[in-house]
Amino acid sequence: MTLTELQNLYANSEIVEAVIEPSIQANGWIVEFRHRRGGFVPLTDGAGSEKCYRDIDTATERAFEVGFHQVRIADTF
């Protein structure tokens, strides 16, 4: 989902947690959001491709733009 779509979900309390984790497909970090009904929703561009950031700080800024005030960093490697 795009940043704007995720902001709408946040405003409606549909997403409850922001998670930054290493990208499996690229060298960088992705931002996902845990939906209140379960599962995760990734931050994507307008074409639906998962956004990948070079550093944790930039990825965290995107989560903050959605509306979250804290972010969980997942260590999946």
PDB file of N, CA and C in Angstrom:
ATOM      1  N   MET A   1       0.834  -1.179   0.000  1.00  0.00           N
ATOM      2  CA  MET A   1       0.000   0.000   0.000  1.00  0.00           C
ATOM      3  C   MET A   1       0.885   1.250   0.000  1.00  0.00           C
ATOM      4  N   THR A   2       0.372   2.275  -0.609  1.00  0.00           N
ATOM      5  CA  THR A   2       1.124   3.528  -0.674  1.00  0.00           C
ATOM      6  C   THR A   2       1.087   4.242   0.673  1.00  0.00           C
ATOM      7  N   LEU A   3       1.921   5.241   0.806  1.00  0.00           N
ATOM      8  CA  LEU A   3       1.986   6.024   2.041  1.00  0.00           C
ATOM      9  C   LEU A   3       0.614   6.621   2.375  1.00  0.00           C
ATOM     10  N   THR A   4      -0.055   7.180   1.394  1.00  0.00           N
ATOM     11  CA  THR A   4      -1.366   7.790   1.627  1.00  0.00           C
ATOM     12  C   THR A   4      -2.395   6.747   2.072  1.00  0.00           C
ATOM     13  N   GLU A   5      -2.400   5.600   1.429  1.00  0.00           N
ATOM     14  CA  GLU A   5      -3.327   4.527   1.815  1.00  0.00           C
ATOM     15  C   GLU A   5      -3.061   4.066   3.244  1.00  0.00           C
ATOM     16  N   LEU A   6      -1.780   3.953   3.601  1.00  0.00           N
ATOM     17  CA  LEU A   6      -1.422   3.541   4.957  1.00  0.00           C
ATOM     18  C   LEU A   6      -1.799   4.607   5.983  1.00  0.00           C
ATOM     19  N   GLN A   7      -1.663   5.875   5.630  1.00  0.00           N
ATOM     20  CA  GLN A   7      -2.078   6.952   6.531  1.00  0.00           C
ATOM     21  C   GLN A   7      -3.574   6.854   6.822  1.00  0.00           C
ATOM     22  N   ASN A   8      -4.363   6.509   5.809  1.00  0.00           N
ATOM     23  CA  ASN A   8      -5.805   6.335   6.004  1.00  0.00           C
ATOM     24  C   ASN A   8      -6.098   5.146   6.914  1.00  0.00           C
ATOM     25  N   LEU A   9      -5.383   4.043   6.724  1.00  0.00           N
ATOM     26  CA  LEU A   9      -5.561   2.877   7.603  1.00  0.00           C
ATOM     27  C   LEU A   9      -5.201   3.230   9.041  1.00  0.00           C
ATOM     28  N   TYR A  10      -4.113   3.976   9.216  1.00  0.00           N
ATOM     29  CA  TYR A  10      -3.692   4.389  10.559  1.00  0.00           C
ATOM     30  C   TYR A  10      -4.759   5.270  11.208  1.00  0.00           C
ATOM     31  N   ALA A  11      -5.289   6.217  10.448  1.00  0.00           N
ATOM     32  CA  ALA A  11      -6.308   7.133  10.970  1.00  0.00           C
ATOM     33  C   ALA A  11      -7.566   6.383  11.417  1.00  0.00           C
ATOM     34  N   ASN A  12      -7.824   5.247  10.767  1.00  0.00           N
ATOM     35  CA  ASN A  12      -8.996   4.425  11.107  1.00  0.00           C
ATOM     36  C   ASN A  12      -8.653   3.279  12.059  1.00  0.00           C
ATOM     37  N   SER A  13      -7.453   3.305  12.638  1.00  0.00           N
ATOM     38  CA  SER A  13      -6.978   2.278  13.581  1.00  0.00           C
ATOM     39  C   SER A  13      -6.984   0.867  12.994  1.00  0.00           C
ATOM     40  N   GLU A  14      -6.727   0.779  11.693  1.00  0.00           N
ATOM     41  CA  GLU A  14      -6.680  -0.530  11.032  1.00  0.00           C
ATOM     42  C   GLU A  14      -5.293  -1.169  11.110  1.00  0.00           C
ATOM     43  N   ILE A  15      -4.249  -0.361  11.247  1.00  0.00           N
ATOM     44  CA  ILE A  15      -2.897  -0.894  11.427  1.00  0.00           C
ATOM     45  C   ILE A  15      -2.427  -0.513  12.822  1.00  0.00           C
ATOM     46  N   VAL A  16      -1.736  -1.448  13.475  1.00  0.00           N
ATOM     47  CA  VAL A  16      -1.446  -1.275  14.901  1.00  0.00           C
ATOM     48  C   VAL A  16       0.042  -1.267  15.253  1.00  0.00           C
ATOM     49  N   GLU A  17       0.896  -1.577  14.297  1.00  0.00           N
ATOM     50  CA  GLU A  17       2.331  -1.614  14.590  1.00  0.00           C
ATOM     51  C   GLU A  17       3.112  -1.401  13.306  1.00  0.00           C
ATOM     52  N   ALA A  18       4.225  -0.682  13.413  1.00  0.00           N
ATOM     53  CA  ALA A  18       5.145  -0.491  12.300  1.00  0.00           C
ATOM     54  C   ALA A  18       6.389  -1.326  12.564  1.00  0.00           C
ATOM     55  N   VAL A  19       6.840  -2.050  11.539  1.00  0.00           N
ATOM     56  CA  VAL A  19       7.994  -2.932  11.664  1.00  0.00           C
ATOM     57  C   VAL A  19       8.957  -2.674  10.512  1.00  0.00           C
ATOM     58  N   ILE A  20      10.221  -2.487  10.853  1.00  0.00           N
ATOM     59  CA  ILE A  20      11.289  -2.358   9.860  1.00  0.00           C
ATOM     60  C   ILE A  20      12.044  -3.674   9.866  1.00  0.00           C
ATOM     61  N   GLU A  21      12.248  -4.237   8.674  1.00  0.00           N
ATOM     62  CA  GLU A  21      13.008  -5.489   8.620  1.00  0.00           C
ATOM     63  C   GLU A  21      13.885  -5.535   7.383  1.00  0.00           C
ATOM     64  N   PRO A  22      14.917  -6.354   7.433  1.00  0.00           N
ATOM     65  CA  PRO A  22      15.800  -6.469   6.267  1.00  0.00           C
ATOM     66  C   PRO A  22      15.036  -6.998   5.063  1.00  0.00           C
ATOM     67  N   SER A  23      15.339  -6.473   3.901  1.00  0.00           N
ATOM     68  CA  SER A  23      14.712  -6.926   2.668  1.00  0.00           C
ATOM     69  C   SER A  23      15.339  -8.237   2.222  1.00  0.00           C
ATOM     70  N   ILE A  24      14.518  -9.168   1.821  1.00  0.00           N
ATOM     71  CA  ILE A  24      15.014 -10.444   1.305  1.00  0.00           C
ATOM     72  C   ILE A  24      15.473 -10.279  -0.137  1.00  0.00           C
ATOM     73  N   GLN A  25      14.821  -9.380  -0.878  1.00  0.00           N
ATOM     74  CA  GLN A  25      15.080  -9.223  -2.301  1.00  0.00           C
ATOM     75  C   GLN A  25      16.172  -8.208  -2.633  1.00  0.00           C
ATOM     76  N   ALA A  26      16.436  -7.284  -1.738  1.00  0.00           N
ATOM     77  CA  ALA A  26      17.413  -6.230  -2.025  1.00  0.00           C
ATOM     78  C   ALA A  26      18.254  -5.958  -0.779  1.00  0.00           C
ATOM     79  N   ASN A  27      19.334  -5.232  -0.964  1.00  0.00           N
ATOM     80  CA  ASN A  27      20.195  -4.867   0.150  1.00  0.00           C
ATOM     81  C   ASN A  27      19.646  -3.594   0.775  1.00  0.00           C
ATOM     82  N   GLY A  28      18.823  -3.749   1.787  1.00  0.00           N
ATOM     83  CA  GLY A  28      18.224  -2.592   2.427  1.00  0.00           C
ATOM     84  C   GLY A  28      17.148  -3.016   3.406  1.00  0.00           C
ATOM     85  N   TRP A  29      16.222  -2.094   3.667  1.00  0.00           N
ATOM     86  CA  TRP A  29      15.200  -2.282   4.695  1.00  0.00           C
ATOM     87  C   TRP A  29      13.819  -1.991   4.130  1.00  0.00           C
ATOM     88  N   ILE A  30      12.837  -2.778   4.544  1.00  0.00           N
ATOM     89  CA  ILE A  30      11.455  -2.553   4.146  1.00  0.00           C
ATOM     90  C   ILE A  30      10.632  -2.157   5.371  1.00  0.00           C
ATOM     91  N   VAL A  31       9.489  -1.531   5.118  1.00  0.00           N
ATOM     92  CA  VAL A  31       8.591  -1.119   6.190  1.00  0.00           C
ATOM     93  C   VAL A  31       7.281  -1.878   6.006  1.00  0.00           C
ATOM     94  N   GLU A  32       6.865  -2.565   7.052  1.00  0.00           N
ATOM     95  CA  GLU A  32       5.596  -3.274   7.044  1.00  0.00           C
ATOM     96  C   GLU A  32       4.768  -2.833   8.242  1.00  0.00           C
ATOM     97  N   PHE A  33       3.473  -3.007   8.132  1.00  0.00           N
ATOM     98  CA  PHE A  33       2.555  -2.593   9.181  1.00  0.00           C
ATOM     99  C   PHE A  33       1.643  -3.761   9.527  1.00  0.00           C
ATOM    100  N   ARG A  34       1.528  -4.044  10.812  1.00  0.00           N
ATOM    101  CA  ARG A  34       0.675  -5.153  11.256  1.00  0.00           C
ATOM    102  C   ARG A  34      -0.767  -4.677  11.276  1.00  0.00           C
ATOM    103  N   HIS A  35      -1.601  -5.406  10.552  1.00  0.00           N
ATOM    104  CA  HIS A  35      -3.031  -5.087  10.490  1.00  0.00           C
ATOM    105  C   HIS A  35      -3.705  -5.575  11.762  1.00  0.00           C
ATOM    106  N   ARG A  36      -4.706  -4.883  12.213  1.00  0.00           N
ATOM    107  CA  ARG A  36      -5.372  -5.251  13.473  1.00  0.00           C
ATOM    108  C   ARG A  36      -6.041  -6.613  13.381  1.00  0.00           C
ATOM    109  N   ARG A  37      -6.361  -7.076  12.189  1.00  0.00           N
ATOM    110  CA  ARG A  37      -6.972  -8.405  12.000  1.00  0.00           C
ATOM    111  C   ARG A  37      -5.934  -9.496  11.754  1.00  0.00           C
ATOM    112  N   GLY A  38      -4.659  -9.113  11.784  1.00  0.00           N
ATOM    113  CA  GLY A  38      -3.579 -10.073  11.554  1.00  0.00           C
ATOM    114  C   GLY A  38      -2.944  -9.858  10.194  1.00  0.00           C
ATOM    115  N   GLY A  39      -1.746 -10.354  10.049  1.00  0.00           N
ATOM    116  CA  GLY A  39      -1.016 -10.193   8.798  1.00  0.00           C
ATOM    117  C   GLY A  39      -0.331  -8.843   8.716  1.00  0.00           C
ATOM    118  N   PHE A  40       0.488  -8.726   7.697  1.00  0.00           N
ATOM    119  CA  PHE A  40       1.260  -7.504   7.510  1.00  0.00           C
ATOM    120  C   PHE A  40       0.956  -6.877   6.160  1.00  0.00           C
ATOM    121  N   VAL A  41       1.020  -5.556   6.137  1.00  0.00           N
ATOM    122  CA  VAL A  41       0.792  -4.772   4.935  1.00  0.00           C
ATOM    123  C   VAL A  41       2.088  -4.014   4.646  1.00  0.00           C
ATOM    124  N   PRO A  42       2.728  -4.257   3.493  1.00  0.00           N
ATOM    125  CA  PRO A  42       3.982  -3.558   3.194  1.00  0.00           C
ATOM    126  C   PRO A  42       3.750  -2.178   2.592  1.00  0.00           C
ATOM    127  N   LEU A  43       4.724  -1.294   2.797  1.00  0.00           N
ATOM    128  CA  LEU A  43       4.731   0.002   2.131  1.00  0.00           C
ATOM    129  C   LEU A  43       5.215  -0.229   0.706  1.00  0.00           C
ATOM    130  N   THR A  44       4.408   0.218  -0.272  1.00  0.00           N
ATOM    131  CA  THR A  44       4.757   0.028  -1.679  1.00  0.00           C
ATOM    132  C   THR A  44       4.702   1.360  -2.418  1.00  0.00           C
ATOM    133  N   ASP A  45       5.209   1.341  -3.630  1.00  0.00           N
ATOM    134  CA  ASP A  45       5.069   2.520  -4.485  1.00  0.00           C
ATOM    135  C   ASP A  45       3.726   2.439  -5.206  1.00  0.00           C
ATOM    136  N   GLY A  46       3.444   3.394  -6.057  1.00  0.00           N
ATOM    137  CA  GLY A  46       2.172   3.445  -6.767  1.00  0.00           C
ATOM    138  C   GLY A  46       1.915   2.251  -7.669  1.00  0.00           C
ATOM    139  N   ALA A  47       2.982   1.577  -8.100  1.00  0.00           N
ATOM    140  CA  ALA A  47       2.847   0.404  -8.968  1.00  0.00           C
ATOM    141  C   ALA A  47       2.700  -0.894  -8.171  1.00  0.00           C
ATOM    142  N   GLY A  48       2.766  -0.789  -6.836  1.00  0.00           N
ATOM    143  CA  GLY A  48       2.611  -1.971  -6.000  1.00  0.00           C
ATOM    144  C   GLY A  48       3.901  -2.687  -5.655  1.00  0.00           C
ATOM    145  N   SER A  49       5.040  -2.112  -6.035  1.00  0.00           N
ATOM    146  CA  SER A  49       6.334  -2.710  -5.700  1.00  0.00           C
ATOM    147  C   SER A  49       6.756  -2.293  -4.296  1.00  0.00           C
ATOM    148  N   GLU A  50       7.263  -3.253  -3.547  1.00  0.00           N
ATOM    149  CA  GLU A  50       7.708  -2.986  -2.181  1.00  0.00           C
ATOM    150  C   GLU A  50       8.832  -1.953  -2.176  1.00  0.00           C
ATOM    151  N   LYS A  51       8.702  -0.945  -1.314  1.00  0.00           N
ATOM    152  CA  LYS A  51       9.732   0.087  -1.196  1.00  0.00           C
ATOM    153  C   LYS A  51      10.870  -0.444  -0.325  1.00  0.00           C
ATOM    154  N   CYS A  52      12.095  -0.216  -0.767  1.00  0.00           N
ATOM    155  CA  CYS A  52      13.272  -0.661  -0.029  1.00  0.00           C
ATOM    156  C   CYS A  52      14.160   0.559   0.218  1.00  0.00           C
ATOM    157  N   TYR A  53      14.604   0.706   1.469  1.00  0.00           N
ATOM    158  CA  TYR A  53      15.420   1.851   1.864  1.00  0.00           C
ATOM    159  C   TYR A  53      16.819   1.391   2.235  1.00  0.00           C
ATOM    160  N   ARG A  54      17.797   2.222   1.949  1.00  0.00           N
ATOM    161  CA  ARG A  54      19.197   1.864   2.194  1.00  0.00           C
ATOM    162  C   ARG A  54      19.570   1.816   3.670  1.00  0.00           C
ATOM    163  N   ASP A  55      18.846   2.579   4.499  1.00  0.00           N
ATOM    164  CA  ASP A  55      19.210   2.606   5.919  1.00  0.00           C
ATOM    165  C   ASP A  55      17.953   2.595   6.793  1.00  0.00           C
ATOM    166  N   ILE A  56      18.142   2.214   8.027  1.00  0.00           N
ATOM    167  CA  ILE A  56      17.037   2.108   8.988  1.00  0.00           C
ATOM    168  C   ILE A  56      16.422   3.472   9.265  1.00  0.00           C
ATOM    169  N   ASP A  57      17.222   4.518   9.306  1.00  0.00           N
ATOM    170  CA  ASP A  57      16.706   5.855   9.613  1.00  0.00           C
ATOM    171  C   ASP A  57      15.672   6.313   8.590  1.00  0.00           C
ATOM    172  N   THR A  58      15.953   6.119   7.312  1.00  0.00           N
ATOM    173  CA  THR A  58      15.005   6.527   6.268  1.00  0.00           C
ATOM    174  C   THR A  58      13.738   5.682   6.340  1.00  0.00           C
ATOM    175  N   ALA A  59      13.890   4.392   6.552  1.00  0.00           N
ATOM    176  CA  ALA A  59      12.729   3.516   6.683  1.00  0.00           C
ATOM    177  C   ALA A  59      11.876   3.932   7.883  1.00  0.00           C
ATOM    178  N   THR A  60      12.529   4.280   8.974  1.00  0.00           N
ATOM    179  CA  THR A  60      11.813   4.716  10.175  1.00  0.00           C
ATOM    180  C   THR A  60      11.051   6.014   9.909  1.00  0.00           C
ATOM    181  N   GLU A  61      11.647   6.932   9.168  1.00  0.00           N
ATOM    182  CA  GLU A  61      10.970   8.185   8.824  1.00  0.00           C
ATOM    183  C   GLU A  61       9.670   7.919   8.075  1.00  0.00           C
ATOM    184  N   ARG A  62       9.671   6.914   7.176  1.00  0.00           N
ATOM    185  CA  ARG A  62       8.442   6.589   6.440  1.00  0.00           C
ATOM    186  C   ARG A  62       7.361   6.082   7.395  1.00  0.00           C
ATOM    187  N   ALA A  63       7.735   5.269   8.374  1.00  0.00           N
ATOM    188  CA  ALA A  63       6.765   4.780   9.358  1.00  0.00           C
ATOM    189  C   ALA A  63       6.206   5.933  10.175  1.00  0.00           C
ATOM    190  N   PHE A  64       7.055   6.891  10.516  1.00  0.00           N
ATOM    191  CA  PHE A  64       6.604   8.063  11.255  1.00  0.00           C
ATOM    192  C   PHE A  64       5.637   8.890  10.406  1.00  0.00           C
ATOM    193  N   GLU A  65       5.879   8.964   9.088  1.00  0.00           N
ATOM    194  CA  GLU A  65       4.991   9.707   8.196  1.00  0.00           C
ATOM    195  C   GLU A  65       3.594   9.091   8.156  1.00  0.00           C
ATOM    196  N   VAL A  66       3.509   7.783   8.347  1.00  0.00           N
ATOM    197  CA  VAL A  66       2.207   7.119   8.395  1.00  0.00           C
ATOM    198  C   VAL A  66       1.448   7.576   9.638  1.00  0.00           C
ATOM    199  N   GLY A  67       2.179   7.822  10.736  1.00  0.00           N
ATOM    200  CA  GLY A  67       1.546   8.291  11.954  1.00  0.00           C
ATOM    201  C   GLY A  67       2.076   7.643  13.228  1.00  0.00           C
ATOM    202  N   PHE A  68       2.861   6.593  13.079  1.00  0.00           N
ATOM    203  CA  PHE A  68       3.388   5.913  14.260  1.00  0.00           C
ATOM    204  C   PHE A  68       4.449   6.756  14.947  1.00  0.00           C
ATOM    205  N   HIS A  69       4.554   6.592  16.277  1.00  0.00           N
ATOM    206  CA  HIS A  69       5.542   7.322  17.065  1.00  0.00           C
ATOM    207  C   HIS A  69       6.679   6.421  17.515  1.00  0.00           C
ATOM    208  N   GLN A  70       6.521   5.126  17.315  1.00  0.00           N
ATOM    209  CA  GLN A  70       7.615   4.189  17.571  1.00  0.00           C
ATOM    210  C   GLN A  70       7.537   3.080  16.549  1.00  0.00           C
ATOM    211  N   VAL A  71       8.692   2.447  16.325  1.00  0.00           N
ATOM    212  CA  VAL A  71       8.835   1.431  15.292  1.00  0.00           C
ATOM    213  C   VAL A  71       9.616   0.266  15.872  1.00  0.00           C
ATOM    214  N   ARG A  72       9.204  -0.941  15.521  1.00  0.00           N
ATOM    215  CA  ARG A  72       9.956  -2.125  15.938  1.00  0.00           C
ATOM    216  C   ARG A  72      10.913  -2.489  14.817  1.00  0.00           C
ATOM    217  N   ILE A  73      12.160  -2.736  15.180  1.00  0.00           N
ATOM    218  CA  ILE A  73      13.174  -3.183  14.214  1.00  0.00           C
ATOM    219  C   ILE A  73      13.290  -4.691  14.356  1.00  0.00           C
ATOM    220  N   ALA A  74      12.948  -5.417  13.294  1.00  0.00           N
ATOM    221  CA  ALA A  74      13.003  -6.874  13.310  1.00  0.00           C
ATOM    222  C   ALA A  74      14.371  -7.331  12.831  1.00  0.00           C
ATOM    223  N   ASP A  75      14.976  -8.234  13.562  1.00  0.00           N
ATOM    224  CA  ASP A  75      16.281  -8.798  13.193  1.00  0.00           C
ATOM    225  C   ASP A  75      16.036 -10.199  12.665  1.00  0.00           C
ATOM    226  N   THR A  76      15.842 -10.295  11.340  1.00  0.00           N
ATOM    227  CA  THR A  76      15.481 -11.589  10.770  1.00  0.00           C
ATOM    228  C   THR A  76      16.637 -12.288  10.070  1.00  0.00           C
ATOM    229  N   PHE A  77      17.827 -11.728  10.108  1.00  0.00           N
ATOM    230  CA  PHE A  77      18.973 -12.400   9.465  1.00  0.00           C
ATOM    231  C   PHE A  77      19.595 -13.376  10.436  1.00  0.00           C
TER     232      PHE A  77
END
